[in-house]
Amino acid sequence: AILTGLLLAVPPVAPWLAGRLEDDFARHVISESLGLFTASYYLPVAAAFSVCLSLCVAARRLSQPVVALLLGWTVVALVNLHLMPFAASITQQPIVDAARLAKQENWDVVRWKLNMPSFMFYREALVQDRLAAPGEVLLTKITELENFYDDYDILHYDKGIVLARVKHVKGM
């Protein structure tokens, strides 16, 4: 019941947490994901919280192994059927969308400071890990783009993941 109660507190606490993080990329991801915390997030978590709380209250009338089994099943179901797909929509969907766009546009892509091999899977092609030269299409985090490049055109952006055509590399 405590875990599910804490999960209900994540959306209101997320903006406060994002403001206190030192990692710029994590701040981007959290800030841009706040809109995903809608009823579709709250309803399954609240339902699991209600089930867990009810089981804790009813624990005196039911055998402890049955209560433990039902509590475990509830949490496992919540994590696997709701939280994992929710997390994937935050972390993987931007990569999937960028890969599909790169494939559709037939762009040769260079990856920099981003360890997301799933991009190659969805794009169905290998990418090089290196700084992009002017004219190349780059897949990276928005923070790395700002750190290493001073002129670029953003081709696709979602939750801190960016595809950009590089015009100029800083210091070159």
PDB file of C-alpha atoms in Angstrom:
ATOM      1  CA  ALA A   1       0.000   0.000   0.000  1.00  0.00           C
ATOM      2  CA  ILE A   2       2.914   2.336   0.761  1.00  0.00           C
ATOM      3  CA  LEU A   3       4.462   1.872  -2.692  1.00  0.00           C
ATOM      4  CA  THR A   4       1.209   2.578  -4.493  1.00  0.00           C
ATOM      5  CA  GLY A   5       0.600   5.599  -2.258  1.00  0.00           C
ATOM      6  CA  LEU A   6       4.040   6.944  -3.151  1.00  0.00           C
ATOM      7  CA  LEU A   7       3.283   6.432  -6.840  1.00  0.00           C
ATOM      8  CA  LEU A   8       0.222   8.657  -6.436  1.00  0.00           C
ATOM      9  CA  ALA A   9       2.552  11.358  -5.079  1.00  0.00           C
ATOM     10  CA  VAL A  10       4.949  11.255  -8.058  1.00  0.00           C
ATOM     11  CA  PRO A  11       3.112  13.742 -10.339  1.00  0.00           C
ATOM     12  CA  PRO A  12       2.768  16.562  -7.780  1.00  0.00           C
ATOM     13  CA  VAL A  13       6.355  16.067  -6.572  1.00  0.00           C
ATOM     14  CA  ALA A  14       7.926  15.804 -10.070  1.00  0.00           C
ATOM     15  CA  PRO A  15       8.111  19.575 -10.786  1.00  0.00           C
ATOM     16  CA  TRP A  16       9.710  20.184  -7.385  1.00  0.00           C
ATOM     17  CA  LEU A  17      12.191  17.369  -8.021  1.00  0.00           C
ATOM     18  CA  ALA A  18      13.026  18.583 -11.536  1.00  0.00           C
ATOM     19  CA  GLY A  19      13.880  22.001 -10.179  1.00  0.00           C
ATOM     20  CA  ARG A  20      16.421  20.519  -7.794  1.00  0.00           C
ATOM     21  CA  LEU A  21      18.257  18.196 -10.179  1.00  0.00           C
ATOM     22  CA  GLU A  22      21.709  19.084 -11.429  1.00  0.00           C
ATOM     23  CA  ASP A  23      21.343  16.941 -14.566  1.00  0.00           C
ATOM     24  CA  ASP A  24      19.962  19.222 -17.302  1.00  0.00           C
ATOM     25  CA  PHE A  25      18.816  16.271 -19.430  1.00  0.00           C
ATOM     26  CA  ALA A  26      16.835  14.748 -16.538  1.00  0.00           C
ATOM     27  CA  ARG A  27      15.208  18.162 -15.952  1.00  0.00           C
ATOM     28  CA  HIS A  28      14.187  18.307 -19.631  1.00  0.00           C
ATOM     29  CA  VAL A  29      12.709  14.803 -19.556  1.00  0.00           C
ATOM     30  CA  ILE A  30      10.793  15.303 -16.307  1.00  0.00           C
ATOM     31  CA  SER A  31       9.495  18.759 -17.237  1.00  0.00           C
ATOM     32  CA  GLU A  32       8.341  17.628 -20.673  1.00  0.00           C
ATOM     33  CA  SER A  33       6.702  14.461 -19.297  1.00  0.00           C
ATOM     34  CA  LEU A  34       4.458  16.185 -16.768  1.00  0.00           C
ATOM     35  CA  GLY A  35       1.606  16.304 -19.285  1.00  0.00           C
ATOM     36  CA  LEU A  36       1.516  12.501 -19.334  1.00  0.00           C
ATOM     37  CA  PHE A  37       0.298  12.385 -15.740  1.00  0.00           C
ATOM     38  CA  THR A  38      -3.394  12.356 -16.603  1.00  0.00           C
ATOM     39  CA  ALA A  39      -6.296  10.203 -15.479  1.00  0.00           C
ATOM     40  CA  SER A  40      -4.780   7.346 -17.478  1.00  0.00           C
ATOM     41  CA  TYR A  41      -1.875   7.400 -15.005  1.00  0.00           C
ATOM     42  CA  TYR A  42      -3.858   8.077 -11.834  1.00  0.00           C
ATOM     43  CA  LEU A  43      -6.742   5.607 -12.278  1.00  0.00           C
ATOM     44  CA  PRO A  44      -4.725   2.359 -12.370  1.00  0.00           C
ATOM     45  CA  VAL A  45      -2.423   3.562  -9.572  1.00  0.00           C
ATOM     46  CA  ALA A  46      -5.382   4.661  -7.429  1.00  0.00           C
ATOM     47  CA  ALA A  47      -7.134   1.335  -8.101  1.00  0.00           C
ATOM     48  CA  ALA A  48      -4.032  -0.592  -7.026  1.00  0.00           C
ATOM     49  CA  PHE A  49      -3.732   1.639  -3.950  1.00  0.00           C
ATOM     50  CA  SER A  50      -7.364   0.921  -3.057  1.00  0.00           C
ATOM     51  CA  VAL A  51      -6.892  -2.839  -3.497  1.00  0.00           C
ATOM     52  CA  CYS A  52      -3.711  -2.825  -1.393  1.00  0.00           C
ATOM     53  CA  LEU A  53      -5.303  -0.717   1.321  1.00  0.00           C
ATOM     54  CA  SER A  54      -8.398  -2.947   1.366  1.00  0.00           C
ATOM     55  CA  LEU A  55      -6.223  -6.041   1.641  1.00  0.00           C
ATOM     56  CA  CYS A  56      -4.289  -4.513   4.540  1.00  0.00           C
ATOM     57  CA  VAL A  57      -7.553  -3.732   6.326  1.00  0.00           C
ATOM     58  CA  ALA A  58      -8.939  -7.206   5.606  1.00  0.00           C
ATOM     59  CA  ALA A  59      -5.692  -8.938   6.618  1.00  0.00           C
ATOM     60  CA  ARG A  60      -7.124  -9.950   9.986  1.00  0.00           C
ATOM     61  CA  ARG A  61      -9.973 -11.859   8.330  1.00  0.00           C
ATOM     62  CA  LEU A  62      -7.930 -13.515   5.576  1.00  0.00           C
ATOM     63  CA  SER A  63      -4.970 -15.829   5.877  1.00  0.00           C
ATOM     64  CA  GLN A  64      -1.630 -14.029   5.635  1.00  0.00           C
ATOM     65  CA  PRO A  65      -0.391 -16.101   2.675  1.00  0.00           C
ATOM     66  CA  VAL A  66      -3.516 -15.146   0.712  1.00  0.00           C
ATOM     67  CA  VAL A  67      -3.086 -11.456   1.581  1.00  0.00           C
ATOM     68  CA  ALA A  68       0.611 -11.577   0.660  1.00  0.00           C
ATOM     69  CA  LEU A  69      -0.189 -13.301  -2.638  1.00  0.00           C
ATOM     70  CA  LEU A  70      -2.894 -10.777  -3.552  1.00  0.00           C
ATOM     71  CA  LEU A  71      -0.725  -7.804  -2.541  1.00  0.00           C
ATOM     72  CA  GLY A  72       2.172  -9.152  -4.583  1.00  0.00           C
ATOM     73  CA  TRP A  73      -0.036  -9.844  -7.581  1.00  0.00           C
ATOM     74  CA  THR A  74      -1.514  -6.346  -7.406  1.00  0.00           C
ATOM     75  CA  VAL A  75       1.897  -4.655  -7.329  1.00  0.00           C
ATOM     76  CA  VAL A  76       3.337  -6.906 -10.050  1.00  0.00           C
ATOM     77  CA  ALA A  77       0.309  -6.245 -12.259  1.00  0.00           C
ATOM     78  CA  LEU A  78       0.576  -2.486 -11.676  1.00  0.00           C
ATOM     79  CA  VAL A  79       4.279  -2.419 -12.501  1.00  0.00           C
ATOM     80  CA  ASN A  80       4.128  -4.680 -15.561  1.00  0.00           C
ATOM     81  CA  LEU A  81       0.825  -3.621 -17.082  1.00  0.00           C
ATOM     82  CA  HIS A  82       0.914   0.081 -16.306  1.00  0.00           C
ATOM     83  CA  LEU A  83       4.170   1.551 -15.024  1.00  0.00           C
ATOM     84  CA  MET A  84       6.544  -0.125 -17.484  1.00  0.00           C
ATOM     85  CA  PRO A  85       4.532   0.974 -20.549  1.00  0.00           C
ATOM     86  CA  PHE A  86       4.223   4.439 -18.987  1.00  0.00           C
ATOM     87  CA  ALA A  87       8.000   4.651 -18.481  1.00  0.00           C
ATOM     88  CA  ALA A  88       8.555   3.396 -22.032  1.00  0.00           C
ATOM     89  CA  SER A  89       6.395   6.209 -23.379  1.00  0.00           C
ATOM     90  CA  ILE A  90       8.763   8.640 -21.679  1.00  0.00           C
ATOM     91  CA  THR A  91      12.107   7.017 -22.471  1.00  0.00           C
ATOM     92  CA  GLN A  92      11.612   5.005 -25.664  1.00  0.00           C
ATOM     93  CA  GLN A  93       8.893   6.729 -27.664  1.00  0.00           C
ATOM     94  CA  PRO A  94      11.103   9.724 -28.563  1.00  0.00           C
ATOM     95  CA  ILE A  95      13.732   7.272 -29.900  1.00  0.00           C
ATOM     96  CA  VAL A  96      11.127   5.302 -31.863  1.00  0.00           C
ATOM     97  CA  ASP A  97       9.720   8.464 -33.420  1.00  0.00           C
ATOM     98  CA  ALA A  98      13.174   9.813 -34.302  1.00  0.00           C
ATOM     99  CA  ALA A  99      14.202   6.494 -35.858  1.00  0.00           C
ATOM    100  CA  ARG A 100      11.041   6.273 -37.950  1.00  0.00           C
ATOM    101  CA  LEU A 101      11.543   9.822 -39.203  1.00  0.00           C
ATOM    102  CA  ALA A 102      15.206   9.156 -40.053  1.00  0.00           C
ATOM    103  CA  LYS A 103      14.219   5.988 -41.898  1.00  0.00           C
ATOM    104  CA  GLN A 104      11.369   7.715 -43.733  1.00  0.00           C
ATOM    105  CA  GLU A 105      13.632  10.586 -44.812  1.00  0.00           C
ATOM    106  CA  ASN A 106      16.521   8.194 -45.568  1.00  0.00           C
ATOM    107  CA  TRP A 107      18.944  10.214 -43.434  1.00  0.00           C
ATOM    108  CA  ASP A 108      22.371   8.872 -42.526  1.00  0.00           C
ATOM    109  CA  VAL A 109      22.536   9.549 -38.811  1.00  0.00           C
ATOM    110  CA  VAL A 110      25.469  10.037 -36.450  1.00  0.00           C
ATOM    111  CA  ARG A 111      24.913   9.443 -32.736  1.00  0.00           C
ATOM    112  CA  TRP A 112      26.733  11.452 -30.069  1.00  0.00           C
ATOM    113  CA  LYS A 113      26.748  10.922 -26.278  1.00  0.00           C
ATOM    114  CA  LEU A 114      23.524   8.889 -26.366  1.00  0.00           C
ATOM    115  CA  ASN A 115      23.437   5.175 -25.620  1.00  0.00           C
ATOM    116  CA  MET A 116      20.165   4.106 -27.210  1.00  0.00           C
ATOM    117  CA  PRO A 117      20.830   1.106 -29.466  1.00  0.00           C
ATOM    118  CA  SER A 118      17.087   0.750 -30.041  1.00  0.00           C
ATOM    119  CA  PHE A 119      17.402   3.659 -32.482  1.00  0.00           C
ATOM    120  CA  MET A 120      19.340   1.368 -34.836  1.00  0.00           C
ATOM    121  CA  PHE A 121      16.737  -1.367 -34.413  1.00  0.00           C
ATOM    122  CA  TYR A 122      13.809   0.896 -35.318  1.00  0.00           C
ATOM    123  CA  ARG A 123      15.725   2.638 -38.101  1.00  0.00           C
ATOM    124  CA  GLU A 124      16.982  -0.730 -39.376  1.00  0.00           C
ATOM    125  CA  ALA A 125      20.481   0.650 -39.972  1.00  0.00           C
ATOM    126  CA  LEU A 126      23.716   1.166 -38.072  1.00  0.00           C
ATOM    127  CA  VAL A 127      24.836   4.562 -36.855  1.00  0.00           C
ATOM    128  CA  GLN A 128      28.292   5.871 -36.047  1.00  0.00           C
ATOM    129  CA  ASP A 129      29.128   7.156 -32.562  1.00  0.00           C
ATOM    130  CA  ARG A 130      31.092  10.372 -33.069  1.00  0.00           C
ATOM    131  CA  LEU A 131      30.823  14.129 -33.335  1.00  0.00           C
ATOM    132  CA  ALA A 132      28.820  15.063 -36.391  1.00  0.00           C
ATOM    133  CA  ALA A 133      30.411  17.145 -39.093  1.00  0.00           C
ATOM    134  CA  PRO A 134      28.615  20.094 -40.685  1.00  0.00           C
ATOM    135  CA  GLY A 135      25.809  18.880 -42.935  1.00  0.00           C
ATOM    136  CA  GLU A 136      25.304  15.584 -41.081  1.00  0.00           C
ATOM    137  CA  VAL A 137      22.185  14.556 -39.180  1.00  0.00           C
ATOM    138  CA  LEU A 138      22.861  14.009 -35.496  1.00  0.00           C
ATOM    139  CA  LEU A 139      20.955  12.057 -32.835  1.00  0.00           C
ATOM    140  CA  THR A 140      21.769  13.223 -29.314  1.00  0.00           C
ATOM    141  CA  LYS A 141      20.440  14.705 -26.094  1.00  0.00           C
ATOM    142  CA  ILE A 142      19.411  18.359 -26.260  1.00  0.00           C
ATOM    143  CA  THR A 143      22.026  19.163 -23.610  1.00  0.00           C
ATOM    144  CA  GLU A 144      24.830  17.608 -25.671  1.00  0.00           C
ATOM    145  CA  LEU A 145      23.644  19.453 -28.770  1.00  0.00           C
ATOM    146  CA  GLU A 146      23.893  22.744 -26.903  1.00  0.00           C
ATOM    147  CA  ASN A 147      27.312  21.810 -25.454  1.00  0.00           C
ATOM    148  CA  PHE A 148      29.070  20.789 -28.680  1.00  0.00           C
ATOM    149  CA  TYR A 149      27.315  22.608 -31.512  1.00  0.00           C
ATOM    150  CA  ASP A 150      26.567  26.283 -31.941  1.00  0.00           C
ATOM    151  CA  ASP A 151      24.614  26.217 -35.206  1.00  0.00           C
ATOM    152  CA  TYR A 152      22.101  23.557 -36.207  1.00  0.00           C
ATOM    153  CA  ASP A 153      18.580  22.985 -37.485  1.00  0.00           C
ATOM    154  CA  ILE A 154      16.375  20.849 -35.258  1.00  0.00           C
ATOM    155  CA  LEU A 155      14.616  18.249 -37.398  1.00  0.00           C
ATOM    156  CA  HIS A 156      12.840  16.432 -34.566  1.00  0.00           C
ATOM    157  CA  TYR A 157      12.622  17.003 -30.804  1.00  0.00           C
ATOM    158  CA  ASP A 158      10.826  15.063 -28.062  1.00  0.00           C
ATOM    159  CA  LYS A 159      11.563  14.776 -24.323  1.00  0.00           C
ATOM    160  CA  GLY A 160      15.187  15.798 -24.557  1.00  0.00           C
ATOM    161  CA  ILE A 161      16.043  13.655 -27.600  1.00  0.00           C
ATOM    162  CA  VAL A 162      16.900  15.585 -30.736  1.00  0.00           C
ATOM    163  CA  LEU A 163      17.619  14.923 -34.407  1.00  0.00           C
ATOM    164  CA  ALA A 164      19.425  17.917 -35.854  1.00  0.00           C
ATOM    165  CA  ARG A 165      21.271  18.868 -38.998  1.00  0.00           C
ATOM    166  CA  VAL A 166      24.604  20.272 -37.874  1.00  0.00           C
ATOM    167  CA  LYS A 167      25.803  23.531 -39.400  1.00  0.00           C
ATOM    168  CA  HIS A 168      28.798  24.281 -37.172  1.00  0.00           C
ATOM    169  CA  VAL A 169      30.716  22.483 -34.420  1.00  0.00           C
ATOM    170  CA  LYS A 170      31.948  24.627 -31.504  1.00  0.00           C
ATOM    171  CA  GLY A 171      35.668  25.327 -31.694  1.00  0.00           C
ATOM    172  CA  MET A 172      36.063  24.204 -35.304  1.00  0.00           C
TER     173      MET A 172
END
